[in-house]
Short mmCIF file of C-alpha atoms and ligand atoms in Angstrom, two decimals:
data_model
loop_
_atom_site.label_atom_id
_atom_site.label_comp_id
_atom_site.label_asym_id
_atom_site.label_seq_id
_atom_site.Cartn_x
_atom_site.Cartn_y
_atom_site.Cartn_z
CA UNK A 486 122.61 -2.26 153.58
CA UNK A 487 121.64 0.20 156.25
CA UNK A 488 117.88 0.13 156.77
CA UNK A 489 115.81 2.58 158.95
CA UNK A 490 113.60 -0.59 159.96
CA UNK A 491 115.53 -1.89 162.57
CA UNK A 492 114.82 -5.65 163.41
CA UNK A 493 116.08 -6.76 167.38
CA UNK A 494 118.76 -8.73 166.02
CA UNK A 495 120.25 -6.15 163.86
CA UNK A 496 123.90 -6.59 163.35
CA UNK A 497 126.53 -3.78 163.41
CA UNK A 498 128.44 -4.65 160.68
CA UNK A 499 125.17 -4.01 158.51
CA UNK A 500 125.63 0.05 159.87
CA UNK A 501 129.27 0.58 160.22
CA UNK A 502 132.27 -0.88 157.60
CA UNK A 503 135.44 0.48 157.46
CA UNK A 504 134.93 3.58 155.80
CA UNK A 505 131.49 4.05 156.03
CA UNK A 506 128.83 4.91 158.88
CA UNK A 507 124.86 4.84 158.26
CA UNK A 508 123.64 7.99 159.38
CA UNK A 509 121.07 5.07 161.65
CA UNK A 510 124.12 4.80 164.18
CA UNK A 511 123.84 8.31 165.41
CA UNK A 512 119.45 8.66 164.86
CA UNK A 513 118.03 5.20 166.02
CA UNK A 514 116.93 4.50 169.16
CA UNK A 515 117.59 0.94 169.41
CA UNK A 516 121.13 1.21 168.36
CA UNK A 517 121.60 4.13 171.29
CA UNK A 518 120.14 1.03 174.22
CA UNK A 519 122.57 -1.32 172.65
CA UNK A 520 125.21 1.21 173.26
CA UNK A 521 124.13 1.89 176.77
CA UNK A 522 124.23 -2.03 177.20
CA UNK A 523 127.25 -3.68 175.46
CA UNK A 524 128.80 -0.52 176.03
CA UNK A 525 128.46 2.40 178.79
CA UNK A 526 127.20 -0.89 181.11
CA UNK A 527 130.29 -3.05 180.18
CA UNK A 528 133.25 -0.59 179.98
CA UNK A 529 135.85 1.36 182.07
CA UNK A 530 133.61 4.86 181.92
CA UNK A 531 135.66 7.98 183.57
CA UNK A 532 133.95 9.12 186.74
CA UNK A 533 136.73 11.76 187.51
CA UNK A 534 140.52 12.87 188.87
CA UNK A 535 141.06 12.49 192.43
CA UNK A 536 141.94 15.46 192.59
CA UNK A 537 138.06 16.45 192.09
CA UNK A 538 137.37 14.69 195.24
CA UNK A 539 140.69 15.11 197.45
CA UNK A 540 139.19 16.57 200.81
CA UNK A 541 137.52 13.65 203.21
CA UNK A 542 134.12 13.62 202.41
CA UNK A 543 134.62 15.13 198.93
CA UNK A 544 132.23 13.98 196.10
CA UNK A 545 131.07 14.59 192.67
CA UNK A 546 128.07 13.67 190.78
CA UNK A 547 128.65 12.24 187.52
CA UNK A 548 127.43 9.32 185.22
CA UNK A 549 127.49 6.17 183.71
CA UNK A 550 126.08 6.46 181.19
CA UNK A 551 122.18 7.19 181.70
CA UNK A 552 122.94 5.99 185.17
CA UNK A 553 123.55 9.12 187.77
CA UNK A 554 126.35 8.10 189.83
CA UNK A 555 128.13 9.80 192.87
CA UNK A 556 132.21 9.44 193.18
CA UNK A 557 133.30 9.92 196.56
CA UNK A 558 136.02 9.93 199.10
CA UNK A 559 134.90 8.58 202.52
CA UNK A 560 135.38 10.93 205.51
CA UNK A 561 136.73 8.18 207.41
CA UNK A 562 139.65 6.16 205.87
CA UNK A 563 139.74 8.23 202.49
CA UNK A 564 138.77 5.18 200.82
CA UNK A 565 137.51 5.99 196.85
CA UNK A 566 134.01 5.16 196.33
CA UNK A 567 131.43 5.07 193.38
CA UNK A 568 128.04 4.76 194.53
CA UNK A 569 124.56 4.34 192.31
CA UNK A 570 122.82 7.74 192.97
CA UNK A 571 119.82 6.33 194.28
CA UNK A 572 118.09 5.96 197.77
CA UNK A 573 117.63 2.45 198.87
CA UNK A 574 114.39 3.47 200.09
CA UNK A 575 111.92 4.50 197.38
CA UNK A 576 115.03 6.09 194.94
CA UNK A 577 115.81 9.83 195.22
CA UNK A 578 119.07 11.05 194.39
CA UNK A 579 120.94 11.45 197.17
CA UNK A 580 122.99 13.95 195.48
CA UNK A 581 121.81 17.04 193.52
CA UNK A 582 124.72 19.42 193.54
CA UNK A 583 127.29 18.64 191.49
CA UNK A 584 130.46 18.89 193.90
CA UNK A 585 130.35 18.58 197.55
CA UNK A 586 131.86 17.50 201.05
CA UNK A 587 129.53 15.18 203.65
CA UNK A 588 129.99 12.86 206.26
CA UNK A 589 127.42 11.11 206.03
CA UNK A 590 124.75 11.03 202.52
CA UNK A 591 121.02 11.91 204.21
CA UNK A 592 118.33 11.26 201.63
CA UNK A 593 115.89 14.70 201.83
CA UNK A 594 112.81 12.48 201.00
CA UNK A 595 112.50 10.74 204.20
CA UNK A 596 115.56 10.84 205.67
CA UNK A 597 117.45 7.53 205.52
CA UNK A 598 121.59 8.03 205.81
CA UNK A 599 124.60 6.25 204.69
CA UNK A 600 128.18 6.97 205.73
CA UNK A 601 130.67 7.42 203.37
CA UNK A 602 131.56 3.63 202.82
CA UNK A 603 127.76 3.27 201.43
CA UNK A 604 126.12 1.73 205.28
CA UNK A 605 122.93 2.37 205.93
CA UNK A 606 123.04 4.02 209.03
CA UNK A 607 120.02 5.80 209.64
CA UNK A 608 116.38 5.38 209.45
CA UNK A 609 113.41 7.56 210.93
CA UNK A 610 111.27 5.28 212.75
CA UNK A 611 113.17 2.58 212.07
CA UNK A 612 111.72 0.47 214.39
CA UNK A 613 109.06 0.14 211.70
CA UNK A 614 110.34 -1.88 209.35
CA UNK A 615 112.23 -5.32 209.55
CA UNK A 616 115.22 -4.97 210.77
CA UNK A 617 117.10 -7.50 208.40
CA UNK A 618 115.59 -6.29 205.08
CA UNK A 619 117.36 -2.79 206.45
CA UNK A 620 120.58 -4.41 206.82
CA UNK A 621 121.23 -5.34 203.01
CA UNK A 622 120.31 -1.56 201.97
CA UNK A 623 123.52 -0.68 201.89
CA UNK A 624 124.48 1.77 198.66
CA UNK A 625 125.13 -0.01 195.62
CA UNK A 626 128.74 0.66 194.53
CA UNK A 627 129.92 0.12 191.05
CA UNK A 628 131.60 -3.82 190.94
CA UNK A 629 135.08 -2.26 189.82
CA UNK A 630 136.69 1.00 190.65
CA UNK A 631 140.30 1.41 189.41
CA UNK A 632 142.86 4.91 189.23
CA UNK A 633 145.26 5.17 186.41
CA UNK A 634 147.99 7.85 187.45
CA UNK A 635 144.93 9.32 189.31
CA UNK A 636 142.20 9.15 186.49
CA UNK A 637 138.86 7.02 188.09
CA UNK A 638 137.19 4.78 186.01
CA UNK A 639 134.34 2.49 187.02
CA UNK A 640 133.28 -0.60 185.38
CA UNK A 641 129.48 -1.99 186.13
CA UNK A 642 130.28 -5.28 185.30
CA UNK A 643 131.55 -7.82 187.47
CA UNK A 644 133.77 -9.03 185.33
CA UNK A 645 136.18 -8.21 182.10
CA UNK A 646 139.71 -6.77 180.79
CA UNK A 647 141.40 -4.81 183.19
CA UNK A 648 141.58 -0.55 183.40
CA UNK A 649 144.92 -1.45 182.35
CA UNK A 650 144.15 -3.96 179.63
CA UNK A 651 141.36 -1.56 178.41
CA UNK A 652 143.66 1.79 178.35
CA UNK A 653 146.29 -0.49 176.06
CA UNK A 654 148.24 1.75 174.12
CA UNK A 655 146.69 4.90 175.52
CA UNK A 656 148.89 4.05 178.60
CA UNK A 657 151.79 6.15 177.11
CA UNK A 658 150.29 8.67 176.23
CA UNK A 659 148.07 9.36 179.79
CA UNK A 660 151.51 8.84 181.36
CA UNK A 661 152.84 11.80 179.33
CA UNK A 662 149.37 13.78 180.45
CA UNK A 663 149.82 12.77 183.95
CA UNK A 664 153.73 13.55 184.44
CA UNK A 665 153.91 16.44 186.26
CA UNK A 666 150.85 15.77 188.30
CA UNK A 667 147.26 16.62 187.07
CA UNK A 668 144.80 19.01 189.59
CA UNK A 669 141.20 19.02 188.52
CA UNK A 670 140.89 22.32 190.16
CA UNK A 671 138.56 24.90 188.20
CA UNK A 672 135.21 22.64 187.90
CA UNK A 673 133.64 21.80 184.93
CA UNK A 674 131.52 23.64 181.94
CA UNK A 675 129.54 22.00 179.98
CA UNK A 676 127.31 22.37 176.87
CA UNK A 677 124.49 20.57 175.19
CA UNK A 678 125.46 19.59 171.50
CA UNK A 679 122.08 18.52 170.29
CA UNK A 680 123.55 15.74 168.51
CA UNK A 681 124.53 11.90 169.19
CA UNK A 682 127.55 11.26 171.84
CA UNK A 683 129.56 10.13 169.21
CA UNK A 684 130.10 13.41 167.15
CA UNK A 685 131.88 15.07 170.07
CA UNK A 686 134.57 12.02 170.43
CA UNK A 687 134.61 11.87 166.35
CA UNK A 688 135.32 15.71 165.76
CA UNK A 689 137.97 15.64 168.84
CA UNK A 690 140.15 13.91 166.71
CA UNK A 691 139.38 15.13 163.55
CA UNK A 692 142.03 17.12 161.94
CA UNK A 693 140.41 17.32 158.29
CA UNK A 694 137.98 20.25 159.63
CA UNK A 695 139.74 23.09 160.67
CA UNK A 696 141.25 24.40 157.98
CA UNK A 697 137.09 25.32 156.82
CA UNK A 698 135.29 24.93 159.97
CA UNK A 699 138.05 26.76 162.43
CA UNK A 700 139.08 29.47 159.36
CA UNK A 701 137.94 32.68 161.41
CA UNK A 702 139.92 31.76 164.10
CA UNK A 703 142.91 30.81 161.88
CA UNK A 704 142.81 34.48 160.54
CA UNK A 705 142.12 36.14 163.99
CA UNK A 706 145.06 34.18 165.02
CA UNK A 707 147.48 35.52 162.41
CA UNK A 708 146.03 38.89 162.85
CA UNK A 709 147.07 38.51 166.51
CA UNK A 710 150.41 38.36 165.00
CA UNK A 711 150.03 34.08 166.67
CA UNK A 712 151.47 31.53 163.64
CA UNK A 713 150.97 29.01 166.26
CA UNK A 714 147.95 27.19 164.52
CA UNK A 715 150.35 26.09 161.98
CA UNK A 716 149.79 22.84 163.89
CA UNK A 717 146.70 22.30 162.40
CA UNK A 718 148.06 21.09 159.44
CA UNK A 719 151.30 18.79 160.51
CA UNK A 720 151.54 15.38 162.40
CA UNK A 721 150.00 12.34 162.74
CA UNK A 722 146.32 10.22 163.11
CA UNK A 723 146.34 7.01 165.24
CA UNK A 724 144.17 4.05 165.66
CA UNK A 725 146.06 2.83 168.82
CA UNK A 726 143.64 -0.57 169.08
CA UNK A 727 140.40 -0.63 172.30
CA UNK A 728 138.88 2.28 170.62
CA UNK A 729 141.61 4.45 171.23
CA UNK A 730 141.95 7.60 169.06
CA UNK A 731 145.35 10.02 169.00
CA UNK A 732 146.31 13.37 166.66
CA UNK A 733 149.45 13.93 167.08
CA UNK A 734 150.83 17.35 166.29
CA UNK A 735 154.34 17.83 165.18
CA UNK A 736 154.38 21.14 167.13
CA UNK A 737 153.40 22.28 170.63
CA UNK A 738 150.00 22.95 170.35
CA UNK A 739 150.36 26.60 172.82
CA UNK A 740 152.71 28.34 174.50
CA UNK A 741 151.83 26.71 177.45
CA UNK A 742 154.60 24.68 179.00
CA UNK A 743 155.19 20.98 179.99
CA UNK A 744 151.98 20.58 177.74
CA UNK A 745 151.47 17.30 175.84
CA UNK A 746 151.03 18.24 171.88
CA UNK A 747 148.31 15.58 171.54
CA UNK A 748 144.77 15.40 171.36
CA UNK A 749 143.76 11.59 172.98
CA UNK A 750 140.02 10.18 173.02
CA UNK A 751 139.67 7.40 175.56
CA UNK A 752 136.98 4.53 174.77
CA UNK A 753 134.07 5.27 175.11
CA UNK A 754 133.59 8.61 175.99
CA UNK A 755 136.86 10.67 176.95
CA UNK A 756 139.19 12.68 175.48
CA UNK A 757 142.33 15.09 176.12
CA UNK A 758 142.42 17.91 174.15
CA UNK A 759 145.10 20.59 175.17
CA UNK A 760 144.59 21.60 178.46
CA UNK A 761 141.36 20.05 178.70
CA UNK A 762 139.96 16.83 179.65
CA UNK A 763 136.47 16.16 177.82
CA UNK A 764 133.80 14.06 178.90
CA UNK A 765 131.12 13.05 176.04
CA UNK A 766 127.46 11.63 178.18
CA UNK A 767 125.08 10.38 176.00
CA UNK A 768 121.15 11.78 177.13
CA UNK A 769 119.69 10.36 174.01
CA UNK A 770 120.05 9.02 170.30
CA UNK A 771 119.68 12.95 168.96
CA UNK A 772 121.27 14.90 172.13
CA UNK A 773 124.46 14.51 174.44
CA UNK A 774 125.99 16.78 177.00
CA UNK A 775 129.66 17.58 177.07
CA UNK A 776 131.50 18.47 179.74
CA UNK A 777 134.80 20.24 179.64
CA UNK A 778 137.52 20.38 183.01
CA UNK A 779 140.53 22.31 182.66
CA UNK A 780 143.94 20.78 184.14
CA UNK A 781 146.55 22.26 186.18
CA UNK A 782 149.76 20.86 187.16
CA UNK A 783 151.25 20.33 190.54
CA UNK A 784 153.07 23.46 191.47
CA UNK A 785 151.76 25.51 188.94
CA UNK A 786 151.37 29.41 189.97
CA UNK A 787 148.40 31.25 190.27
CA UNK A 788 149.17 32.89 187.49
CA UNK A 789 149.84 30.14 185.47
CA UNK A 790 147.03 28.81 186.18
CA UNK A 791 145.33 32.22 185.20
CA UNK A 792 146.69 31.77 181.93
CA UNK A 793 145.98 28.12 181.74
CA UNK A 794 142.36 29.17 182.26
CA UNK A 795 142.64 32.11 179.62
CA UNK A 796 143.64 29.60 176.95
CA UNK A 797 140.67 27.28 177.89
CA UNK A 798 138.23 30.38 177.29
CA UNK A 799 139.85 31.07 174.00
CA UNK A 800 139.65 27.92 172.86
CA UNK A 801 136.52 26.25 174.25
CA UNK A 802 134.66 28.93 176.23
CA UNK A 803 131.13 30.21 175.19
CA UNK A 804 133.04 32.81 173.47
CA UNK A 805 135.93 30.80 172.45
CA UNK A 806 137.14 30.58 168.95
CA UNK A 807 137.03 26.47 168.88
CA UNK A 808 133.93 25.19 170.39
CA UNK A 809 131.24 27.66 168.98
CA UNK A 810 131.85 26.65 165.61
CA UNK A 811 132.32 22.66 166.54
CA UNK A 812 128.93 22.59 168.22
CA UNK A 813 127.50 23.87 165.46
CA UNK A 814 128.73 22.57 162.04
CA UNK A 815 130.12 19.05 163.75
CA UNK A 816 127.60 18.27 165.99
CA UNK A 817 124.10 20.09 165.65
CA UNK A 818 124.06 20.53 161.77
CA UNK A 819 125.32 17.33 161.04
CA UNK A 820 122.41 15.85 163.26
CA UNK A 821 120.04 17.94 161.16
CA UNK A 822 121.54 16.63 158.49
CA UNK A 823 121.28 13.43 159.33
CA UNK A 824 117.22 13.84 158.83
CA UNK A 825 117.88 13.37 155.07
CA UNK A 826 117.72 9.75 154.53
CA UNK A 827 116.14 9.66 151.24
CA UNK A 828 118.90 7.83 149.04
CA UNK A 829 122.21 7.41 150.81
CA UNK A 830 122.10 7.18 154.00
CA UNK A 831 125.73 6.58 154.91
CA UNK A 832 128.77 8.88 156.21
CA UNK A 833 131.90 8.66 154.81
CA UNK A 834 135.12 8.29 156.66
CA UNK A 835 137.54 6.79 154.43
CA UNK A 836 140.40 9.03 154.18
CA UNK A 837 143.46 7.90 154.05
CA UNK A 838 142.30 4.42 154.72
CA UNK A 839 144.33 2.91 151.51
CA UNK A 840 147.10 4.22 152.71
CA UNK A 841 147.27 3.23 156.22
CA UNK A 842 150.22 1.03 157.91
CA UNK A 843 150.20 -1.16 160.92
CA UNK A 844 152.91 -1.47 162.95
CA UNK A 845 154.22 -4.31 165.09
CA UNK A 846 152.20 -2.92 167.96
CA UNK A 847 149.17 -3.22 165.78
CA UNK A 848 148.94 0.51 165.76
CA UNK A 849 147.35 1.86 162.76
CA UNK A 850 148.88 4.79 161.51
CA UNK A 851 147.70 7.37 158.88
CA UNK A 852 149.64 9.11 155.90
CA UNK A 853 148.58 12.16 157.04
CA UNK A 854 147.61 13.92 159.61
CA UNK A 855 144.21 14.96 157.93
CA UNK A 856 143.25 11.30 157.55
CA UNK A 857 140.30 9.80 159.38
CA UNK A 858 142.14 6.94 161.54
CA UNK A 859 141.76 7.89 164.44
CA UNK A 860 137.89 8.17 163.75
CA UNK A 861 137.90 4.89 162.60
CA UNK A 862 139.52 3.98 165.58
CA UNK A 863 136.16 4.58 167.80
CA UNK A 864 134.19 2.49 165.36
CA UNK A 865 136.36 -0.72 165.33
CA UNK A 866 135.84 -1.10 169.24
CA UNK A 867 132.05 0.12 168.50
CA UNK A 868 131.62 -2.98 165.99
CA UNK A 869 133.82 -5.14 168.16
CA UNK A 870 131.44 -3.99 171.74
CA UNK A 871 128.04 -4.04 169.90
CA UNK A 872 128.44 -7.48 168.03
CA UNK A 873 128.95 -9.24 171.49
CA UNK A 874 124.77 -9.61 172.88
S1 FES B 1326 113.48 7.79 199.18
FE1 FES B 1326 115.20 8.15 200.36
S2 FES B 1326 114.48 8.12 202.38
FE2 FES B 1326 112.72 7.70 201.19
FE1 FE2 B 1327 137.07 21.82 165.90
#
């Protein structure tokens, strides 16, 4: 049974089963430095499309997850980099801005710079210090960088499954994403949610809450004289194994063509949705920011890009019809709600589980496409990454 006394050998399967979550795994601090550990320290964690950092010299700051991290193209050679944001020196961020093209990285405390393979190359004074202490300040780079139809991923350990191992039977479905060629081009928004990481990936493939949470925009839609959302009710929920989450709508989700009709979360913290690709970053137990890039396609037009970008404001924009009302009932009340622990402490996320079939692939598929599989999907990798210490 779920208890708010943590001990430091707790055990996962004591907080999650399979259709059941204590409200502990999204509140307690010790189970969010486990997470960062077995998980966001272990993993394949999306630093970003290449398309983000196509120029020479290009980079973007991102993270791993507490860990600030800069992805880069080198100047010279073009070869992809991820580098720990952090002076050798005494540890400033070499990067503040969140997008930008250098030659070489020049730390504004004192000065030191790196070239775009991570060298040390400069040094005021250098003369100073010894010499062959400087030489092994090189950046640190994350231990494996690997592209998956242009999607980066960095692991920061030496060692484990391959991208390709990890993605599993996402693979199909990033192919379909990545067909026509994917251009990161129109920077990212992003949003606090006030809530733990793992509401955002949970509610992103959570069909069971728009017919009540998304109802206004249902009706706004139909007044529009739009029957499109008649999606919302018709397709499919996957568990496709790794963690690996996938609604699958029987319809096109928009009138936007060569569109995929799926909405795919990526273990741990990534997910497709429409013409969006979604990055969850934990901050803390209680609080995560998301971060939301809209996709083009290779030889797209400006204005359908325009209305690419007009669908992403309807949808998820500060405005938008979608993401005001996810932030708050899925995310920020549920984490108030979570502050009622007297008696049960558990959420429930059974739906559909009786009913579930496994295919040869060891897919899990749902009844319906209201069931919670693919939310269980996050939390059998979760058990499965947290049990290993
Ligand atoms: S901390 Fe970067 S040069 Fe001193
Ligand atoms: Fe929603």
């Amino acid at each position: 049974m779920a208890s708010r006394d943590l001990s430091a050998d707790w055990d996962p399967d004591d907080f999650v089963t399979d259709d059941r979550i204590s409200g502990a795994v999204y509140r307690e601090p010790l189970i969010f430095e486990r997470e960062l550990r077995s998980i966001f320290d272990r993993y394949w964690v999306y630093v970003g499309h290449e398309s983000e950092v196509a120029k020479p010299g290009g980079y973007k700051t991102t993270w791993i997850g507490l860990q600030p991290v800069i992805f880069h193209r080198a100047k010279h050679g073009g070869q992809l980099h991820v580098f720990m944001n952090r002076c050798r020196h005494r540890g400033t961020t070499l990067c503040r801005e969140g997008t930008g093209e250098v030659t070489n990285f020049t730390c504004p405390y004192h000065g030191w710079a790196y070239d775009g393979s991570g060298k040390l190359v400069g040094v005021p004074l250098k003369e100073d210090y010894d010499a062959s202490t400087l030489e092994q300040l090189s950046l640190v780079e994350a231990p494996r960088v690997a592209s998956y139809h242009g999607l980066v991923f960095a692991s920061l350990a030496q060692d484990g499954p391959s991208l390709e191992e990890h993605l599993g039977h996402a693979k199909p479905y990033l192919d379909a994403i990545t067909e026509y060629g994917v251009i990161v081009g129109a920077g990212r928004q992003q949003y606090e949610s006030g809530a733990n990481w793992k509401l955002q990936l949970e509610n992103s493939v959570d069909n069971y809450h728009p017919r009540t949470t998304h109802r206004v925009f249902k009706k706004l839609f139909r007044d529009r004289g739009d029957e499109s959302l008649g999606y919302l009710q018709t397709g499919d929920s996957l568990d496709l194994g790794n963690g690996h989450g996938l609604l699958a709508f029987d319809e096109p989700t928009n009138a936007v063509s060569k569109r995929h009709n799926f909405n795919l979360t990526v273990f741990p913290n990534l997910a497709f949705i429409g013409v969006q690709i979604r990055v969850i970053r934990p901050v803390s137990p209680r609080n995560s920011v998301v971060e939301l890039y809209p996709m083009f396609l290779e030889g797209e037009s400006d204005e359908e890009r325009g209305d690419i970008l007009r669908v992403h404001e309807d949808m998820f924009g500060p405005a938008g019809f979608a993401t005001p009302d996810d932030v708050d009932l899925a995310m920020s009340r549920v984490d108030d709600g979570l502050s009622a622990v007297a008696g049960d402490d558990w959420a429930y996320v059974g739906k559909g589980l009786t009913k579930e079939v496994i295919d040869a692939n060891g897919i899990r598929r749902g009844a319906s496409m209201s069931d919670e599989t693919a939310v269980r999907a996050l939390y059998r990798e979760w058990r499965r990454a947290l049990r290993v210490e």
